[in-house]
PDB file of C-alpha atoms in Angstrom:
ATOM      1  CA  UNK A1218       0.000   0.000   0.000  1.00  0.00           C
ATOM      2  CA  UNK A1219       1.297   3.472  -0.901  1.00  0.00           C
ATOM      3  CA  UNK A1220       2.135   5.629   2.105  1.00  0.00           C
ATOM      4  CA  UNK A1221       2.743   9.302   2.731  1.00  0.00           C
ATOM      5  CA  UNK A1222       6.479   9.857   3.109  1.00  0.00           C
ATOM      6  CA  UNK A1223       8.256  12.401   5.283  1.00  0.00           C
ATOM      7  CA  UNK A1224      11.429  14.219   4.269  1.00  0.00           C
ATOM      8  CA  UNK A1225      12.958  15.881   7.356  1.00  0.00           C
ATOM      9  CA  UNK A1226      16.000  17.327   5.602  1.00  0.00           C
ATOM     10  CA  UNK A1227      19.196  18.460   7.306  1.00  0.00           C
ATOM     11  CA  UNK A1228      17.869  21.351   9.389  1.00  0.00           C
ATOM     12  CA  UNK A1229      15.113  19.342  11.091  1.00  0.00           C
ATOM     13  CA  UNK A1230      17.760  16.879  12.202  1.00  0.00           C
ATOM     14  CA  UNK A1231      20.000  19.550  13.686  1.00  0.00           C
ATOM     15  CA  UNK A1232      19.220  23.249  14.152  1.00  0.00           C
ATOM     16  CA  UNK A1233      15.433  22.744  13.951  1.00  0.00           C
ATOM     17  CA  UNK A1234      15.132  19.415  15.772  1.00  0.00           C
ATOM     18  CA  UNK A1235      12.142  20.722  17.753  1.00  0.00           C
ATOM     19  CA  UNK A1236      10.294  21.283  14.446  1.00  0.00           C
ATOM     20  CA  UNK A1237      10.880  17.612  13.597  1.00  0.00           C
ATOM     21  CA  UNK A1238       9.496  16.474  16.975  1.00  0.00           C
ATOM     22  CA  UNK A1239       6.465  18.767  16.907  1.00  0.00           C
ATOM     23  CA  UNK A1240       5.622  17.838  13.298  1.00  0.00           C
ATOM     24  CA  UNK A1241       5.562  14.147  14.177  1.00  0.00           C
ATOM     25  CA  UNK A1242       3.518  14.707  17.342  1.00  0.00           C
ATOM     26  CA  UNK A1243       0.900  16.829  15.550  1.00  0.00           C
ATOM     27  CA  UNK A1244       0.511  14.317  12.719  1.00  0.00           C
ATOM     28  CA  UNK A1245       0.223  11.434  15.170  1.00  0.00           C
ATOM     29  CA  UNK A1246      -2.376  13.319  17.230  1.00  0.00           C
ATOM     30  CA  UNK A1247      -4.417  13.887  14.051  1.00  0.00           C
ATOM     31  CA  UNK A1248      -4.124  10.263  12.950  1.00  0.00           C
ATOM     32  CA  UNK A1249      -2.097  11.000   9.818  1.00  0.00           C
ATOM     33  CA  UNK A1250      -0.024   7.959   8.859  1.00  0.00           C
ATOM     34  CA  UNK A1251       3.445   8.643   7.434  1.00  0.00           C
ATOM     35  CA  UNK A1252       6.862   7.041   7.147  1.00  0.00           C
ATOM     36  CA  UNK A1253      10.262   8.708   6.934  1.00  0.00           C
ATOM     37  CA  UNK A1254      11.935   8.394   3.544  1.00  0.00           C
ATOM     38  CA  UNK A1255      14.554   5.638   3.780  1.00  0.00           C
ATOM     39  CA  UNK A1256      18.185   6.683   3.302  1.00  0.00           C
ATOM     40  CA  UNK A1257      17.335  10.306   2.428  1.00  0.00           C
ATOM     41  CA  UNK A1258      20.148  12.758   1.734  1.00  0.00           C
ATOM     42  CA  UNK A1259      20.633  16.536   1.626  1.00  0.00           C
ATOM     43  CA  UNK A1260      18.526  18.178  -1.089  1.00  0.00           C
ATOM     44  CA  UNK A1261      21.140  20.919  -1.592  1.00  0.00           C
ATOM     45  CA  UNK A1262      18.619  23.628  -0.791  1.00  0.00           C
ATOM     46  CA  UNK A1263      21.024  26.375   0.248  1.00  0.00           C
ATOM     47  CA  UNK A1264      23.764  26.537  -2.409  1.00  0.00           C
ATOM     48  CA  UNK A1265      23.270  23.829  -5.059  1.00  0.00           C
ATOM     49  CA  UNK A1266      20.765  25.501  -7.369  1.00  0.00           C
ATOM     50  CA  UNK A1267      22.984  28.584  -7.547  1.00  0.00           C
ATOM     51  CA  UNK A1268      25.976  26.606  -8.851  1.00  0.00           C
ATOM     52  CA  UNK A1269      24.759  23.702 -11.030  1.00  0.00           C
ATOM     53  CA  UNK A1270      21.131  23.310 -12.055  1.00  0.00           C
ATOM     54  CA  UNK A1271      21.282  19.670 -13.184  1.00  0.00           C
ATOM     55  CA  UNK A1272      23.225  18.592 -10.089  1.00  0.00           C
ATOM     56  CA  UNK A1273      20.775  20.456  -7.854  1.00  0.00           C
ATOM     57  CA  UNK A1274      17.803  18.679  -9.437  1.00  0.00           C
ATOM     58  CA  UNK A1275      19.645  15.359  -9.162  1.00  0.00           C
ATOM     59  CA  UNK A1276      20.159  15.862  -5.416  1.00  0.00           C
ATOM     60  CA  UNK A1277      16.409  16.414  -5.019  1.00  0.00           C
ATOM     61  CA  UNK A1278      15.561  13.610  -7.463  1.00  0.00           C
ATOM     62  CA  UNK A1279      17.484  11.107  -5.376  1.00  0.00           C
ATOM     63  CA  UNK A1280      15.128  11.814  -2.462  1.00  0.00           C
ATOM     64  CA  UNK A1281      12.121  11.548  -4.772  1.00  0.00           C
ATOM     65  CA  UNK A1282      13.431   8.161  -5.894  1.00  0.00           C
ATOM     66  CA  UNK A1283      13.846   7.038  -2.300  1.00  0.00           C
ATOM     67  CA  UNK A1284      10.324   8.241  -1.480  1.00  0.00           C
ATOM     68  CA  UNK A1285       8.959   6.309  -4.469  1.00  0.00           C
ATOM     69  CA  UNK A1286      10.121   3.050  -2.866  1.00  0.00           C
ATOM     70  CA  UNK A1287       7.496   3.627  -0.155  1.00  0.00           C
ATOM     71  CA  UNK A1288       4.766   5.841  -1.607  1.00  0.00           C
ATOM     72  CA  UNK A1289       3.778   8.405  -4.202  1.00  0.00           C
ATOM     73  CA  UNK A1290       3.401  11.455  -1.925  1.00  0.00           C
ATOM     74  CA  UNK A1291       5.983  13.181   0.233  1.00  0.00           C
ATOM     75  CA  UNK A1292       6.074  16.279   2.405  1.00  0.00           C
ATOM     76  CA  UNK A1293       8.928  18.460   3.564  1.00  0.00           C
ATOM     77  CA  UNK A1294       8.242  20.744   6.565  1.00  0.00           C
ATOM     78  CA  UNK A1295      11.264  22.949   5.797  1.00  0.00           C
ATOM     79  CA  UNK A1296      10.097  25.518   3.210  1.00  0.00           C
ATOM     80  CA  UNK A1297      13.497  25.578   1.511  1.00  0.00           C
ATOM     81  CA  UNK A1298      13.604  21.782   1.183  1.00  0.00           C
ATOM     82  CA  UNK A1299      10.012  21.818  -0.055  1.00  0.00           C
ATOM     83  CA  UNK A1300      10.881  24.309  -2.806  1.00  0.00           C
ATOM     84  CA  UNK A1301      13.883  22.294  -4.004  1.00  0.00           C
ATOM     85  CA  UNK A1302      11.980  18.996  -4.031  1.00  0.00           C
ATOM     86  CA  UNK A1303       8.833  20.451  -5.616  1.00  0.00           C
ATOM     87  CA  UNK A1304      10.789  22.276  -8.302  1.00  0.00           C
ATOM     88  CA  UNK A1305      12.607  19.036  -9.183  1.00  0.00           C
ATOM     89  CA  UNK A1306       9.337  17.085  -9.176  1.00  0.00           C
ATOM     90  CA  UNK A1307       7.728  19.422 -11.706  1.00  0.00           C
ATOM     91  CA  UNK A1308      10.700  19.833 -14.033  1.00  0.00           C
ATOM     92  CA  UNK A1309      11.526  16.132 -14.112  1.00  0.00           C
ATOM     93  CA  UNK A1310       7.932  15.086 -14.762  1.00  0.00           C
ATOM     94  CA  UNK A1311       7.347  17.711 -17.457  1.00  0.00           C
ATOM     95  CA  UNK A1312      10.573  17.175 -19.410  1.00  0.00           C
ATOM     96  CA  UNK A1313      11.589  13.567 -20.289  1.00  0.00           C
ATOM     97  CA  UNK A1314      14.898  14.734 -21.799  1.00  0.00           C
ATOM     98  CA  UNK A1315      15.796  16.583 -18.605  1.00  0.00           C
ATOM     99  CA  UNK A1316      14.789  13.531 -16.536  1.00  0.00           C
ATOM    100  CA  UNK A1317      17.269  11.450 -18.569  1.00  0.00           C
ATOM    101  CA  UNK A1318      19.974  14.063 -17.971  1.00  0.00           C
ATOM    102  CA  UNK A1319      19.323  13.997 -14.222  1.00  0.00           C
ATOM    103  CA  UNK A1320      19.258  10.196 -14.144  1.00  0.00           C
ATOM    104  CA  UNK A1321      22.737  10.151 -15.695  1.00  0.00           C
ATOM    105  CA  UNK A1322      24.006  11.566 -12.384  1.00  0.00           C
ATOM    106  CA  UNK A1323      22.175   9.100 -10.134  1.00  0.00           C
ATOM    107  CA  UNK A1324      23.403   5.649  -9.137  1.00  0.00           C
ATOM    108  CA  UNK A1325      19.904   4.338  -9.887  1.00  0.00           C
ATOM    109  CA  UNK A1326      17.337   6.213 -12.005  1.00  0.00           C
ATOM    110  CA  UNK A1327      14.255   7.945 -10.675  1.00  0.00           C
ATOM    111  CA  UNK A1328      11.285   6.581 -12.609  1.00  0.00           C
ATOM    112  CA  UNK A1329       8.480   7.576 -10.252  1.00  0.00           C
ATOM    113  CA  UNK A1330       5.990  10.419 -10.086  1.00  0.00           C
ATOM    114  CA  UNK A1331       6.080  11.492  -6.449  1.00  0.00           C
ATOM    115  CA  UNK A1332       3.945  14.477  -5.473  1.00  0.00           C
ATOM    116  CA  UNK A1333       5.663  16.892  -3.058  1.00  0.00           C
ATOM    117  CA  UNK A1334       3.579  18.807  -0.480  1.00  0.00           C
ATOM    118  CA  UNK A1335       4.051  21.393   2.241  1.00  0.00           C
ATOM    119  CA  UNK A1336       3.228  20.548   5.851  1.00  0.00           C
ATOM    120  CA  UNK A1337       0.162  22.862   5.823  1.00  0.00           C
ATOM    121  CA  UNK A1338      -1.085  21.066   2.683  1.00  0.00           C
ATOM    122  CA  UNK A1339      -0.705  17.707   4.403  1.00  0.00           C
ATOM    123  CA  UNK A1340      -2.577  18.893   7.498  1.00  0.00           C
ATOM    124  CA  UNK A1341      -5.493  20.194   5.443  1.00  0.00           C
ATOM    125  CA  UNK A1342      -5.607  17.286   2.992  1.00  0.00           C
ATOM    126  CA  UNK A1343      -4.906  14.321   5.237  1.00  0.00           C
ATOM    127  CA  UNK A1344      -6.542  15.552   8.454  1.00  0.00           C
ATOM    128  CA  UNK A1345      -8.856  18.372   7.433  1.00  0.00           C
ATOM    129  CA  UNK A1346     -10.278  21.340   9.288  1.00  0.00           C
ATOM    130  CA  UNK A1347     -12.997  19.358  11.059  1.00  0.00           C
ATOM    131  CA  UNK A1348     -10.562  16.833  12.538  1.00  0.00           C
ATOM    132  CA  UNK A1349      -8.237  19.644  13.593  1.00  0.00           C
ATOM    133  CA  UNK A1350     -11.145  21.484  15.227  1.00  0.00           C
ATOM    134  CA  UNK A1351     -12.169  18.314  17.083  1.00  0.00           C
ATOM    135  CA  UNK A1352      -8.619  17.658  18.351  1.00  0.00           C
ATOM    136  CA  UNK A1353      -8.139  21.038  20.061  1.00  0.00           C
ATOM    137  CA  UNK A1354      -7.873  20.706  23.849  1.00  0.00           C
ATOM    138  CA  UNK A1355      -7.131  24.326  24.769  1.00  0.00           C
ATOM    139  CA  UNK A1356      -9.301  27.329  23.926  1.00  0.00           C
ATOM    140  CA  UNK A1357      -7.128  29.616  21.785  1.00  0.00           C
ATOM    141  CA  UNK A1358      -9.728  32.271  20.982  1.00  0.00           C
ATOM    142  CA  UNK A1359      -7.795  34.973  22.862  1.00  0.00           C
ATOM    143  CA  UNK A1360      -4.619  34.254  20.893  1.00  0.00           C
ATOM    144  CA  UNK A1361      -4.191  36.864  18.139  1.00  0.00           C
ATOM    145  CA  UNK A1362      -1.952  35.513  15.386  1.00  0.00           C
ATOM    146  CA  UNK A1363      -0.632  36.663  12.012  1.00  0.00           C
ATOM    147  CA  UNK A1364       0.687  33.846   9.803  1.00  0.00           C
ATOM    148  CA  UNK A1365       4.015  34.347   8.036  1.00  0.00           C
ATOM    149  CA  UNK A1366       4.607  32.490   4.766  1.00  0.00           C
ATOM    150  CA  UNK A1367       7.731  34.262   3.619  1.00  0.00           C
ATOM    151  CA  UNK A1368       8.976  33.791   0.079  1.00  0.00           C
ATOM    152  CA  UNK A1369       8.864  30.008  -0.097  1.00  0.00           C
ATOM    153  CA  UNK A1370       5.481  28.815   1.198  1.00  0.00           C
ATOM    154  CA  UNK A1371       3.352  31.253  -0.764  1.00  0.00           C
ATOM    155  CA  UNK A1372       4.936  31.692  -4.143  1.00  0.00           C
ATOM    156  CA  UNK A1373       5.128  30.960  -6.939  1.00  0.00           C
ATOM    157  CA  UNK A1374       1.654  29.472  -6.731  1.00  0.00           C
ATOM    158  CA  UNK A1375       2.552  27.002  -9.505  1.00  0.00           C
ATOM    159  CA  UNK A1376       4.753  25.294  -6.899  1.00  0.00           C
ATOM    160  CA  UNK A1377       2.824  25.933  -3.710  1.00  0.00           C
ATOM    161  CA  UNK A1378      -0.766  25.410  -4.926  1.00  0.00           C
ATOM    162  CA  UNK A1379      -1.747  28.521  -2.977  1.00  0.00           C
ATOM    163  CA  UNK A1380      -4.673  30.552  -4.315  1.00  0.00           C
ATOM    164  CA  UNK A1381      -2.686  33.766  -4.576  1.00  0.00           C
ATOM    165  CA  UNK A1382       1.016  34.707  -4.580  1.00  0.00           C
ATOM    166  CA  UNK A1383       0.487  37.688  -2.285  1.00  0.00           C
ATOM    167  CA  UNK A1384      -2.363  36.361  -0.116  1.00  0.00           C
ATOM    168  CA  UNK A1385      -1.769  32.649   0.543  1.00  0.00           C
ATOM    169  CA  UNK A1386      -4.404  31.190   2.868  1.00  0.00           C
ATOM    170  CA  UNK A1387      -3.402  27.643   3.892  1.00  0.00           C
ATOM    171  CA  UNK A1388      -1.972  28.596   7.296  1.00  0.00           C
ATOM    172  CA  UNK A1389      -4.809  31.052   7.874  1.00  0.00           C
ATOM    173  CA  UNK A1390      -7.278  28.163   7.442  1.00  0.00           C
ATOM    174  CA  UNK A1391      -5.284  25.863   9.742  1.00  0.00           C
ATOM    175  CA  UNK A1392      -5.034  28.474  12.493  1.00  0.00           C
ATOM    176  CA  UNK A1393      -8.734  29.306  12.232  1.00  0.00           C
ATOM    177  CA  UNK A1394      -9.555  25.608  12.539  1.00  0.00           C
ATOM    178  CA  UNK A1395      -7.413  25.496  15.690  1.00  0.00           C
ATOM    179  CA  UNK A1396      -9.552  28.271  17.176  1.00  0.00           C
ATOM    180  CA  UNK A1397      -6.971  31.016  16.883  1.00  0.00           C
ATOM    181  CA  UNK A1398      -8.017  34.603  16.152  1.00  0.00           C
ATOM    182  CA  UNK A1399      -6.247  35.086  12.803  1.00  0.00           C
ATOM    183  CA  UNK A1400      -5.444  38.693  11.936  1.00  0.00           C
ATOM    184  CA  UNK A1401      -4.894  40.177   8.494  1.00  0.00           C
ATOM    185  CA  UNK A1402      -1.566  41.904   7.846  1.00  0.00           C
ATOM    186  CA  UNK A1403       0.384  43.149   4.841  1.00  0.00           C
ATOM    187  CA  UNK A1404       3.623  41.292   5.527  1.00  0.00           C
ATOM    188  CA  UNK A1405       2.739  37.612   5.308  1.00  0.00           C
ATOM    189  CA  UNK A1406       4.838  37.161   2.142  1.00  0.00           C
ATOM    190  CA  UNK A1407       7.531  39.790   2.726  1.00  0.00           C
ATOM    191  CA  UNK A1408      11.084  38.495   2.318  1.00  0.00           C
ATOM    192  CA  UNK A1409      12.965  38.102   5.609  1.00  0.00           C
ATOM    193  CA  UNK A1410      16.343  38.380   3.856  1.00  0.00           C
ATOM    194  CA  UNK A1411      17.440  34.830   4.687  1.00  0.00           C
ATOM    195  CA  UNK A1412      19.088  34.339   1.306  1.00  0.00           C
ATOM    196  CA  UNK A1413      21.270  37.410   1.836  1.00  0.00           C
ATOM    197  CA  UNK A1414      22.659  36.550   5.274  1.00  0.00           C
ATOM    198  CA  UNK A1415      25.689  34.691   3.900  1.00  0.00           C
ATOM    199  CA  UNK A1416      26.901  37.488   1.637  1.00  0.00           C
ATOM    200  CA  UNK A1417      25.580  40.723   3.158  1.00  0.00           C
ATOM    201  CA  UNK A1418      25.404  40.824   6.926  1.00  0.00           C
ATOM    202  CA  UNK A1419      24.048  44.389   7.036  1.00  0.00           C
TER     203      UNK A1419
END
């Protein structure tokens, strides 16, 4: 039986280990079945796509291949990992010649068609707002929250499946289902400058 696969990526194993733990606990509490991708490797999210496009897609494709041994859907909680994996998924599936070029770099070819999702997508699709609402144990109505999507979870919508590049709504829906008082603000997709921190400290 095909299963939902989980790609933690490097950061969730180290600097964001608490994100890894909380992701697993939330999914378990909501009854969402998943399995970690066997023998996953770094997707190259930080530097690879800036240096060698084919190599970058091959790094992501290797994880897609590993996911395909277990299921045909995977999710990556890290927005940067999600973008790298989703971008590879789309380009490899849409261009057979490029797929062949990528497979030349792999020890074994990727022949699958794995769909890559964000964590908010998984929560809405596999659990749903009603199940989330029913699982809440603490009244959060006094908690005023503004969701922050940044550059990677909201755009481009061709990758993220959001309704709008500038006004993504997936997290808004999740937070509302959890009973939180979601507030509108103009900065939900503003860049935080993360990509510039290596080369321009100011």
